Amino acid sequence: MKKAPVSGFLKRLPAWSASLALFGALMFPAAVSAEQATKEQQYKEVYQLIHQMHINGSSVKASENSSIEELIGSLNDPYTDYFDEKEWNSFNSSIQLNYPGIGMRLGHDEGGYIAVQIFEGSPAEKAGMKRGDYIVAVADKPTADMTLNDVTELVRGPKGTEVSITVRRGGEELNLKPKRGQIHLPVVDGGMMEGQIGYLNIDSFSEDADELFALMLSDLKYRKIKGLVVDLRDNPGGYLETAKHIAEQFIPEGVLIHTRDRDDIDEPLEILNGKTVEFPVVILVNENSASASEVLTAAMQDYHKATAVGTKTYGKGSVQGLYPLESGGVLKLTIQEYLSPKKRPVNHVGLTPDVNTEGYVPQLLIGLHTAGLKELRLEVFRHTYKVNGLEFFDVGLPRLKLDDKDYLPARVLAAFAGKPLEWNDTAAGVDIGAGAERILFDANSGFRIVEGTGFIELAKFKEKFPGIEWMSDAEKTVLTTKGNGV
């Protein structure tokens, strides 16, 4: 599912007013709130900041009858915004991955919405919810015709309040009433895969993501990893300082980014006293990897510290500052644009990966091959999948059975074998591999298109790639490969 980057990346700056010099975590002064200030005061303060600090704000004119929204709109800058206290709390929660809810991850299949993960210690677990429960109704409203956002909005609500959830478990319906709590999703997670390859996923460059990343990387190093995959897919950004500290785990010294302010002055942000690693590093990116994700990826590419795998990134090459206002609220203001260490542009163009691969699971598999993993094991369940023992909940991976024959998506099989895939118009099939090693799969060799997705029969695939073993039953499909014997 595509997600538009919402946070960009943020630069913590000295407060605009001396009375707010303790910038801290952008707490709102008790004596000054947006409701207590006049609109005129707010407008004047916002105008002054835009006129003096915004990268293109010097020509902005104040208008006696315009609102803050109209003033900001005149900039044609989607990343400059004003937040009142409630809006700021919501925005900050999106970066820190905090929300009031019950702590479960939902999927969807022909049976409806299903709990694919129940977070340990969460209100959902305490109320008796189990993985595999189908969500029949929320607050007595049937979920059958709802969107995922509809269900999510009903489940979430004020901390400490109950929500009625009807679940179907087997042939029985149960009514459970979890009490909503403050859920903090892990901004960094992952672990060690079989084969001594580490995997670390960064969902957001939150204030503490760098500390969590450093701790998990240290543990992986202690366990003697032979390679590392850092997953930045669908990461919309966060704090620049966080990205810098993560880059310091791999880059000893040098420019992290070149910045251009309103006066066209380059103020490089530099890394000093960083570290280095002796194992290969792969960064996974896609079209929703933005801002701070692009800062880290560009630097790792420019210093040859990592190989980027995936698709072209979002292309957000601007820096926002956060300014708490004396008149109440916070102004998020674009103050700089940035270039990579080698002065590659990012804004509106994105970054091109070193290895272009489409599809969530294929990107991961190609990333693991690139990181040096020799023996792969893929287990495909109904709603989740495991790669070398590590379980993933992000997307479903379809399994297909036609005429008592087992199929998996062609892109997944190609990536599992570590081979490129191209559509063959003439044969109405796919070519897997390159050059003289290219193998055609068409209607005569197990290729099928079902609902827009290309599938290959596993038995036919093994004929061409005898080093791959497979088995399939009602519970799961398993692929394994040994060494380079594909």
Short mmCIF file of C-alpha atoms in Angstrom, two decimals:
data_model
loop_
_atom_site.label_atom_id
_atom_site.label_comp_id
_atom_site.label_asym_id
_atom_site.label_seq_id
_atom_site.Cartn_x
_atom_site.Cartn_y
_atom_site.Cartn_z
CA MET A 1 0.00 0.00 0.00
CA LYS A 2 1.42 3.36 -0.99
CA LYS A 3 1.75 6.04 1.65
CA ALA A 4 2.40 9.68 0.87
CA PRO A 5 5.31 11.06 2.88
CA VAL A 6 3.84 13.22 5.63
CA SER A 7 6.69 14.33 7.81
CA GLY A 8 9.54 15.14 5.49
CA PHE A 9 12.61 15.60 7.55
CA LEU A 10 12.88 18.09 10.32
CA LYS A 11 15.68 20.16 11.68
CA ARG A 12 15.57 21.23 15.30
CA LEU A 13 16.43 24.92 15.48
CA PRO A 14 16.91 27.56 18.16
CA ALA A 15 13.51 28.86 19.19
CA TRP A 16 12.23 31.95 17.37
CA SER A 17 11.61 33.77 20.64
CA ALA A 18 14.07 34.06 23.52
CA SER A 19 11.22 33.24 25.87
CA LEU A 20 11.02 29.79 24.21
CA ALA A 21 14.74 29.09 24.12
CA LEU A 22 14.20 25.68 25.77
CA PHE A 23 13.12 24.04 22.52
CA GLY A 24 13.03 20.57 24.07
CA ALA A 25 10.26 18.39 22.69
CA LEU A 26 8.13 21.28 21.50
CA MET A 27 5.92 21.42 24.57
CA PHE A 28 3.33 24.17 24.48
CA PRO A 29 3.81 26.89 27.15
CA ALA A 30 1.12 26.57 29.78
CA ALA A 31 0.36 30.27 29.80
CA VAL A 32 0.19 30.68 26.04
CA SER A 33 -2.06 28.64 23.78
CA ALA A 34 -3.40 29.16 20.27
CA GLU A 35 -6.85 29.82 21.71
CA GLN A 36 -5.56 32.69 23.88
CA ALA A 37 -3.85 34.59 21.11
CA THR A 38 -5.61 36.81 18.61
CA LYS A 39 -5.62 35.84 14.97
CA GLU A 40 -3.79 39.06 14.22
CA GLN A 41 -0.90 38.14 16.52
CA GLN A 42 -0.66 34.67 15.01
CA TYR A 43 -0.77 35.99 11.47
CA LYS A 44 1.93 38.58 12.16
CA GLU A 45 4.27 36.04 13.76
CA VAL A 46 3.79 33.50 10.98
CA TYR A 47 4.32 36.17 8.33
CA GLN A 48 7.56 37.35 9.97
CA LEU A 49 8.93 33.81 10.09
CA ILE A 50 8.01 33.09 6.48
CA HIS A 51 9.39 36.42 5.27
CA GLN A 52 12.68 36.03 7.13
CA MET A 53 13.29 32.25 7.12
CA HIS A 54 11.43 30.43 4.32
CA ILE A 55 13.66 29.49 1.41
CA ASN A 56 11.37 31.34 -1.03
CA GLY A 57 9.59 33.62 1.43
CA SER A 58 11.30 36.97 0.87
CA SER A 59 8.77 38.03 -1.77
CA VAL A 60 5.67 37.00 0.18
CA LYS A 61 3.34 39.92 0.87
CA ALA A 62 1.09 40.30 3.88
CA SER A 63 -2.57 40.92 3.17
CA GLU A 64 -4.91 42.58 5.63
CA ASN A 65 -7.79 40.20 4.98
CA SER A 66 -5.94 36.92 4.41
CA SER A 67 -5.69 34.01 6.85
CA ILE A 68 -2.66 31.99 7.95
CA GLU A 69 -3.82 29.21 5.64
CA GLU A 70 -3.98 31.60 2.67
CA LEU A 71 -0.57 33.03 3.53
CA ILE A 72 1.00 29.56 3.64
CA GLY A 73 -0.89 28.55 0.50
CA SER A 74 0.67 31.42 -1.43
CA LEU A 75 4.07 29.70 -1.03
CA ASN A 76 3.00 26.65 -3.10
CA ASP A 77 5.01 24.58 -0.63
CA PRO A 78 3.32 21.37 0.58
CA TYR A 79 5.83 20.99 3.43
CA THR A 80 5.23 24.33 5.16
CA ASP A 81 2.35 24.12 7.62
CA TYR A 82 0.88 25.57 10.80
CA PHE A 83 -0.23 23.28 13.64
CA ASP A 84 -2.41 24.13 16.58
CA GLU A 85 -1.79 22.09 19.73
CA LYS A 86 -4.05 19.20 18.75
CA GLU A 87 -2.67 19.07 15.21
CA TRP A 88 0.91 19.17 16.48
CA ASN A 89 0.30 16.30 18.87
CA SER A 90 -1.16 14.26 16.00
CA PHE A 91 1.73 15.15 13.67
CA ASN A 92 4.36 14.34 16.28
CA SER A 93 2.65 11.05 17.07
CA SER A 94 2.87 10.10 13.40
CA ILE A 95 6.66 10.54 13.52
CA GLN A 96 7.10 8.78 16.86
CA LEU A 97 4.59 6.04 15.85
CA ASN A 98 2.44 6.64 18.92
CA TYR A 99 -1.34 6.35 18.82
CA PRO A 100 -4.24 5.48 21.14
CA GLY A 101 -5.52 2.05 20.18
CA ILE A 102 -5.54 -1.63 21.12
CA GLY A 103 -2.34 -2.98 19.51
CA MET A 104 -3.07 -5.24 16.58
CA ARG A 105 -2.14 -5.39 12.89
CA LEU A 106 -4.91 -6.10 10.40
CA GLY A 107 -4.92 -7.95 7.10
CA HIS A 108 -7.70 -8.76 4.66
CA ASP A 109 -8.74 -11.83 2.69
CA GLU A 110 -11.90 -13.43 1.36
CA GLY A 111 -13.08 -13.93 4.94
CA GLY A 112 -12.83 -10.25 5.84
CA TYR A 113 -10.51 -8.29 8.12
CA ILE A 114 -8.22 -10.53 10.13
CA ALA A 115 -5.83 -9.93 13.03
CA VAL A 116 -2.46 -10.99 11.58
CA GLN A 117 -0.50 -9.78 14.61
CA ILE A 118 -1.41 -9.07 18.23
CA PHE A 119 1.24 -6.99 19.99
CA GLU A 120 2.63 -8.51 23.16
CA GLY A 121 1.20 -6.92 26.32
CA SER A 122 -1.30 -4.86 24.32
CA PRO A 123 -4.93 -4.15 25.27
CA ALA A 124 -5.96 -6.50 22.45
CA GLU A 125 -3.96 -9.36 23.98
CA LYS A 126 -5.25 -8.61 27.48
CA ALA A 127 -8.84 -8.68 26.20
CA GLY A 128 -8.32 -12.15 24.74
CA MET A 129 -7.88 -11.36 21.05
CA LYS A 130 -5.81 -13.90 19.13
CA ARG A 131 -3.94 -13.94 15.88
CA GLY A 132 -6.26 -15.26 13.18
CA ASP A 133 -9.42 -13.71 14.64
CA TYR A 134 -11.70 -12.20 11.99
CA ILE A 135 -13.04 -8.75 12.90
CA VAL A 136 -16.77 -9.02 12.26
CA ALA A 137 -17.88 -5.74 13.86
CA VAL A 138 -16.44 -2.75 15.70
CA ALA A 139 -18.67 -0.70 18.01
CA ASP A 140 -21.59 -2.87 16.80
CA LYS A 141 -20.99 -1.79 13.19
CA PRO A 142 -20.35 -4.61 10.67
CA THR A 143 -16.98 -4.35 8.95
CA ALA A 144 -17.92 -6.25 5.78
CA ASP A 145 -18.31 -3.14 3.60
CA MET A 146 -15.73 -0.96 5.36
CA THR A 147 -12.34 0.17 4.12
CA LEU A 148 -9.27 -0.56 6.21
CA ASN A 149 -9.19 3.11 7.24
CA ASP A 150 -12.83 2.88 8.36
CA VAL A 151 -12.04 -0.08 10.61
CA THR A 152 -8.89 1.56 11.96
CA GLU A 153 -10.70 4.79 12.83
CA LEU A 154 -13.38 2.89 14.73
CA VAL A 155 -10.85 0.83 16.66
CA ARG A 156 -8.80 3.86 17.69
CA GLY A 157 -10.10 6.35 20.21
CA PRO A 158 -9.32 8.14 23.47
CA LYS A 159 -6.95 6.35 25.81
CA GLY A 160 -8.76 4.55 28.63
CA THR A 161 -12.03 4.04 26.75
CA GLU A 162 -13.46 0.66 25.78
CA VAL A 163 -14.28 -0.46 22.27
CA SER A 164 -16.59 -3.35 21.49
CA ILE A 165 -15.11 -5.76 18.93
CA THR A 166 -16.91 -8.84 17.63
CA VAL A 167 -14.53 -11.51 16.34
CA ARG A 168 -15.10 -14.81 14.57
CA ARG A 169 -12.87 -17.61 15.79
CA GLY A 170 -13.53 -20.92 14.11
CA GLY A 171 -17.30 -21.19 13.93
CA GLU A 172 -17.91 -19.05 17.02
CA GLU A 173 -18.44 -15.31 17.39
CA LEU A 174 -17.07 -13.61 20.51
CA ASN A 175 -17.63 -10.10 21.79
CA LEU A 176 -14.49 -8.60 23.33
CA LYS A 177 -14.04 -5.20 24.95
CA PRO A 178 -10.40 -4.09 25.02
CA LYS A 179 -9.63 -0.83 26.79
CA ARG A 180 -7.68 1.49 24.52
CA GLY A 181 -4.16 2.37 25.56
CA GLN A 182 -1.23 4.35 24.20
CA ILE A 183 0.39 2.11 21.59
CA HIS A 184 4.00 2.74 20.66
CA LEU A 185 4.93 0.88 17.52
CA PRO A 186 8.60 -0.04 17.28
CA VAL A 187 10.28 2.48 14.97
CA VAL A 188 13.16 0.03 14.51
CA ASP A 189 12.69 -3.73 14.45
CA GLY A 190 14.23 -6.80 12.89
CA GLY A 191 16.74 -9.40 13.95
CA MET A 192 19.16 -12.06 12.83
CA MET A 193 18.25 -14.32 9.94
CA GLU A 194 19.51 -17.84 9.44
CA GLY A 195 22.75 -17.49 7.52
CA GLN A 196 24.08 -14.68 9.75
CA ILE A 197 22.44 -11.83 7.85
CA GLY A 198 20.99 -9.01 9.94
CA TYR A 199 17.76 -7.24 9.02
CA LEU A 200 16.76 -3.86 10.49
CA ASN A 201 13.61 -2.03 9.45
CA ILE A 202 13.30 1.71 10.20
CA ASP A 203 9.68 2.89 9.98
CA SER A 204 10.38 6.51 10.93
CA PHE A 205 13.35 8.70 11.82
CA SER A 206 11.86 9.50 15.21
CA GLU A 207 13.74 11.14 18.06
CA ASP A 208 14.88 7.79 19.44
CA ALA A 209 15.25 5.75 16.24
CA ASP A 210 19.02 6.32 16.13
CA GLU A 211 19.48 5.00 19.68
CA LEU A 212 17.34 1.94 18.98
CA PHE A 213 19.16 1.30 15.71
CA ALA A 214 22.56 1.55 17.42
CA LEU A 215 21.51 -0.92 20.13
CA MET A 216 20.15 -3.46 17.66
CA LEU A 217 23.15 -3.10 15.35
CA SER A 218 25.50 -3.60 18.29
CA ASP A 219 23.69 -6.82 19.18
CA LEU A 220 23.91 -8.06 15.59
CA LYS A 221 27.62 -7.27 15.47
CA TYR A 222 28.12 -9.20 18.71
CA ARG A 223 26.39 -12.15 17.06
CA LYS A 224 28.86 -11.96 14.14
CA ILE A 225 26.63 -10.97 11.24
CA LYS A 226 28.04 -11.47 7.76
CA GLY A 227 25.83 -8.85 6.09
CA LEU A 228 23.10 -6.33 6.89
CA VAL A 229 19.87 -5.28 5.18
CA VAL A 230 18.45 -1.89 6.26
CA ASP A 231 14.83 -1.47 5.16
CA LEU A 232 13.72 2.12 4.46
CA ARG A 233 10.73 1.30 2.27
CA ASP A 234 7.65 3.41 3.00
CA ASN A 235 9.67 5.47 5.50
CA PRO A 236 8.49 9.09 4.99
CA GLY A 237 11.29 10.72 6.98
CA GLY A 238 11.63 12.38 10.36
CA TYR A 239 14.49 14.16 12.11
CA LEU A 240 17.70 15.05 10.29
CA GLU A 241 19.76 14.56 13.45
CA THR A 242 18.47 10.99 13.69
CA ALA A 243 19.51 10.24 10.10
CA LYS A 244 22.94 11.73 10.80
CA HIS A 245 23.50 9.53 13.86
CA ILE A 246 22.50 6.40 11.94
CA ALA A 247 24.86 7.35 9.09
CA GLU A 248 27.64 7.67 11.68
CA GLN A 249 27.40 3.92 12.28
CA PHE A 250 28.84 3.36 8.77
CA ILE A 251 30.62 6.55 7.62
CA PRO A 252 33.77 7.61 9.54
CA GLU A 253 33.79 11.22 8.36
CA GLY A 254 32.64 13.49 5.56
CA VAL A 255 29.73 15.61 4.40
CA LEU A 256 26.30 14.10 5.04
CA ILE A 257 24.43 16.68 2.94
CA HIS A 258 25.08 19.99 1.24
CA THR A 259 22.34 22.51 1.99
CA ARG A 260 21.19 25.62 0.12
CA ASP A 261 19.37 28.33 2.04
CA ARG A 262 17.48 31.39 0.76
CA ASP A 263 20.78 33.20 0.15
CA ASP A 264 22.13 30.26 -1.88
CA ILE A 265 24.76 29.59 0.78
CA ASP A 266 26.00 26.01 1.18
CA GLU A 267 26.15 24.94 4.82
CA PRO A 268 27.40 21.33 4.71
CA LEU A 269 26.34 19.05 7.53
CA GLU A 270 29.36 16.94 8.38
CA ILE A 271 29.99 13.60 10.03
CA LEU A 272 32.92 13.47 12.45
CA ASN A 273 34.21 10.51 14.45
CA GLY A 274 31.89 8.01 12.80
CA LYS A 275 32.42 4.27 12.49
CA THR A 276 32.77 1.72 9.74
CA VAL A 277 31.75 -1.90 9.25
CA GLU A 278 33.46 -4.82 7.55
CA PHE A 279 30.37 -6.56 6.18
CA PRO A 280 28.22 -5.70 3.12
CA VAL A 281 25.25 -3.40 3.71
CA VAL A 282 22.11 -3.24 1.56
CA ILE A 283 19.45 -0.52 1.79
CA LEU A 284 15.93 -1.29 0.56
CA VAL A 285 14.04 1.71 -0.89
CA ASN A 286 10.86 2.35 -2.85
CA GLU A 287 8.76 5.23 -4.17
CA ASN A 288 7.64 6.11 -0.63
CA SER A 289 11.15 6.34 0.84
CA ALA A 290 11.45 10.08 1.36
CA SER A 291 13.44 12.87 2.90
CA ALA A 292 15.56 11.56 5.80
CA SER A 293 15.42 8.12 4.14
CA GLU A 294 16.91 9.73 1.05
CA VAL A 295 19.55 11.57 3.09
CA LEU A 296 20.82 8.29 4.54
CA THR A 297 20.57 6.37 1.26
CA ALA A 298 22.34 9.06 -0.79
CA ALA A 299 25.24 9.29 1.66
CA MET A 300 25.65 5.52 1.85
CA GLN A 301 25.68 5.35 -1.96
CA ASP A 302 28.09 8.25 -2.40
CA TYR A 303 30.60 6.83 0.09
CA HIS A 304 30.17 3.29 -1.32
CA LYS A 305 29.02 2.03 2.07
CA ALA A 306 25.85 0.32 0.85
CA THR A 307 24.05 -1.00 -2.22
CA ALA A 308 20.55 0.39 -2.71
CA VAL A 309 17.95 -2.13 -3.91
CA GLY A 310 14.36 -1.38 -4.94
CA THR A 311 12.75 1.40 -6.96
CA LYS A 312 13.36 5.14 -7.36
CA THR A 313 12.71 7.11 -4.16
CA TYR A 314 10.14 9.85 -3.58
CA GLY A 315 12.31 12.90 -4.24
CA LYS A 316 11.90 15.20 -1.25
CA GLY A 317 15.11 17.17 -0.96
CA SER A 318 14.09 19.96 1.40
CA VAL A 319 14.65 20.69 5.08
CA GLN A 320 11.95 21.89 7.46
CA GLY A 321 12.46 23.77 10.71
CA LEU A 322 10.03 23.60 13.63
CA TYR A 323 9.21 26.91 15.32
CA PRO A 324 7.02 27.07 18.45
CA LEU A 325 5.13 30.37 18.31
CA GLU A 326 4.63 32.84 21.15
CA SER A 327 1.06 33.25 19.94
CA GLY A 328 0.47 29.51 20.17
CA GLY A 329 1.02 26.60 17.84
CA VAL A 330 3.99 25.42 15.81
CA LEU A 331 5.09 26.49 12.34
CA LYS A 332 6.81 23.90 10.13
CA LEU A 333 8.80 25.89 7.62
CA THR A 334 10.93 24.91 4.61
CA ILE A 335 14.28 26.62 5.19
CA GLN A 336 16.74 24.72 2.97
CA GLU A 337 17.13 22.36 0.05
CA TYR A 338 19.83 19.71 0.11
CA LEU A 339 22.14 17.74 -2.18
CA SER A 340 23.95 14.47 -1.57
CA PRO A 341 27.64 14.43 -0.49
CA LYS A 342 28.60 14.30 -4.19
CA LYS A 343 26.06 17.09 -4.85
CA ARG A 344 23.51 14.87 -6.54
CA PRO A 345 20.07 16.54 -6.55
CA VAL A 346 17.24 14.82 -4.69
CA ASN A 347 14.33 17.28 -4.75
CA HIS A 348 11.65 16.30 -7.29
CA VAL A 349 13.94 13.67 -8.89
CA GLY A 350 14.56 11.05 -6.19
CA LEU A 351 17.40 8.56 -5.99
CA THR A 352 17.94 5.70 -8.42
CA PRO A 353 18.76 2.39 -6.70
CA ASP A 354 21.87 0.46 -7.67
CA VAL A 355 19.72 -2.62 -8.28
CA ASN A 356 16.23 -1.93 -9.64
CA THR A 357 13.66 -4.46 -8.41
CA GLU A 358 9.88 -4.18 -8.06
CA GLY A 359 7.68 -5.83 -5.46
CA TYR A 360 7.97 -5.98 -1.68
CA VAL A 361 9.03 -9.60 -1.32
CA PRO A 362 11.27 -9.66 -4.43
CA GLN A 363 13.09 -6.55 -3.16
CA LEU A 364 13.81 -8.27 0.14
CA LEU A 365 15.01 -11.46 -1.54
CA ILE A 366 17.28 -9.62 -4.00
CA GLY A 367 18.55 -7.54 -1.07
CA LEU A 368 19.50 -10.70 0.80
CA HIS A 369 21.29 -12.11 -2.23
CA THR A 370 23.16 -8.79 -2.57
CA ALA A 371 24.10 -8.89 1.13
CA GLY A 372 25.77 -12.25 0.56
CA LEU A 373 23.17 -14.74 1.76
CA LYS A 374 23.83 -18.09 0.08
CA GLU A 375 21.10 -20.34 1.44
CA LEU A 376 17.51 -19.09 1.31
CA ARG A 377 14.35 -20.42 2.90
CA LEU A 378 10.97 -18.82 2.14
CA GLU A 379 7.86 -19.97 4.01
CA VAL A 380 4.58 -18.58 2.69
CA PHE A 381 1.59 -18.76 5.01
CA ARG A 382 -1.91 -17.46 4.41
CA HIS A 383 -1.33 -13.98 5.83
CA THR A 384 2.37 -13.75 6.62
CA TYR A 385 5.66 -15.11 5.38
CA LYS A 386 9.05 -15.99 6.83
CA VAL A 387 12.46 -15.54 5.24
CA ASN A 388 15.24 -17.57 6.85
CA GLY A 389 13.28 -17.76 10.09
CA LEU A 390 12.31 -14.08 10.38
CA GLU A 391 8.57 -13.38 10.10
CA PHE A 392 7.10 -10.49 8.11
CA PHE A 393 3.61 -9.03 8.47
CA ASP A 394 3.74 -6.16 5.97
CA VAL A 395 2.03 -7.68 2.93
CA GLY A 396 0.27 -10.84 1.93
CA LEU A 397 2.03 -13.18 -0.50
CA PRO A 398 -0.49 -15.02 -2.68
CA ARG A 399 -0.36 -18.79 -3.09
CA LEU A 400 -2.29 -20.30 -5.96
CA LYS A 401 -3.59 -23.80 -6.61
CA LEU A 402 -4.96 -24.58 -10.08
CA ASP A 403 -5.86 -28.07 -11.25
CA ASP A 404 -4.11 -29.47 -8.17
CA LYS A 405 -0.87 -27.67 -9.12
CA ASP A 406 0.93 -25.18 -6.88
CA TYR A 407 1.95 -21.70 -8.05
CA LEU A 408 3.76 -18.67 -6.63
CA PRO A 409 4.19 -15.19 -8.18
CA ALA A 410 6.78 -15.15 -10.98
CA ARG A 411 8.59 -12.11 -9.56
CA VAL A 412 9.01 -13.84 -6.21
CA LEU A 413 10.40 -16.99 -7.79
CA ALA A 414 12.83 -15.03 -9.97
CA ALA A 415 14.06 -13.05 -6.98
CA PHE A 416 14.35 -16.21 -4.89
CA ALA A 417 16.69 -17.57 -7.56
CA GLY A 418 18.53 -14.25 -7.62
CA LYS A 419 17.64 -13.63 -11.27
CA PRO A 420 16.16 -10.66 -13.16
CA LEU A 421 12.71 -10.96 -14.73
CA GLU A 422 11.35 -9.36 -17.91
CA TRP A 423 8.02 -9.62 -19.69
CA ASN A 424 8.23 -11.34 -23.08
CA ASP A 425 5.59 -9.82 -25.38
CA THR A 426 6.11 -12.31 -28.18
CA ALA A 427 5.63 -15.37 -26.00
CA ALA A 428 3.12 -13.77 -23.61
CA GLY A 429 5.29 -14.97 -20.76
CA VAL A 430 8.33 -13.97 -18.73
CA ASP A 431 12.07 -14.37 -19.20
CA ILE A 432 14.02 -15.17 -16.03
CA GLY A 433 17.76 -14.64 -16.09
CA ALA A 434 19.97 -12.70 -18.50
CA GLY A 435 21.89 -13.35 -21.68
CA ALA A 436 22.54 -16.97 -22.58
CA GLU A 437 21.09 -18.09 -19.21
CA ARG A 438 17.67 -16.57 -19.94
CA ILE A 439 14.81 -19.04 -19.43
CA LEU A 440 11.32 -18.52 -20.86
CA PHE A 441 8.20 -19.39 -18.90
CA ASP A 442 5.01 -19.24 -20.98
CA ALA A 443 1.66 -21.02 -21.09
CA ASN A 444 3.42 -24.24 -22.14
CA SER A 445 5.88 -24.12 -19.24
CA GLY A 446 3.74 -23.32 -16.24
CA PHE A 447 3.11 -19.56 -16.56
CA ARG A 448 -0.36 -18.18 -15.76
CA ILE A 449 -1.80 -14.71 -15.26
CA VAL A 450 -4.46 -14.48 -12.56
CA GLU A 451 -6.07 -11.14 -11.67
CA GLY A 452 -3.16 -9.23 -13.18
CA THR A 453 -0.40 -11.18 -11.43
CA GLY A 454 1.91 -13.61 -13.21
CA PHE A 455 2.36 -17.01 -11.54
CA ILE A 456 4.65 -19.95 -12.31
CA GLU A 457 3.92 -23.57 -11.44
CA LEU A 458 6.45 -24.69 -8.83
CA ALA A 459 7.09 -28.10 -10.40
CA LYS A 460 7.91 -26.45 -13.75
CA PHE A 461 10.13 -23.89 -12.03
CA LYS A 462 12.13 -26.64 -10.32
CA GLU A 463 12.72 -28.33 -13.67
CA LYS A 464 14.63 -25.24 -14.80
CA PHE A 465 16.18 -24.48 -11.40
CA PRO A 466 16.95 -27.92 -9.90
CA GLY A 467 18.83 -26.45 -6.95
CA ILE A 468 15.55 -25.17 -5.52
CA GLU A 469 13.43 -27.51 -3.39
CA TRP A 470 9.77 -26.92 -2.58
CA MET A 471 6.83 -28.36 -0.70
CA SER A 472 3.27 -27.17 -0.28
CA ASP A 473 0.33 -28.16 1.92
CA ALA A 474 -2.81 -26.52 3.26
CA GLU A 475 -0.85 -24.51 5.83
CA LYS A 476 2.13 -23.19 3.89
CA THR A 477 4.40 -23.32 0.86
CA VAL A 478 8.15 -23.63 1.45
CA LEU A 479 11.03 -22.90 -0.92
CA THR A 480 14.66 -23.68 -0.08
CA THR A 481 17.92 -23.33 -1.95
CA LYS A 482 21.43 -24.46 -1.12
CA GLY A 483 24.41 -22.33 -2.00
CA ASN A 484 24.53 -21.31 -5.65
CA GLY A 485 22.81 -24.43 -6.92
CA VAL A 486 19.86 -22.71 -8.56
#
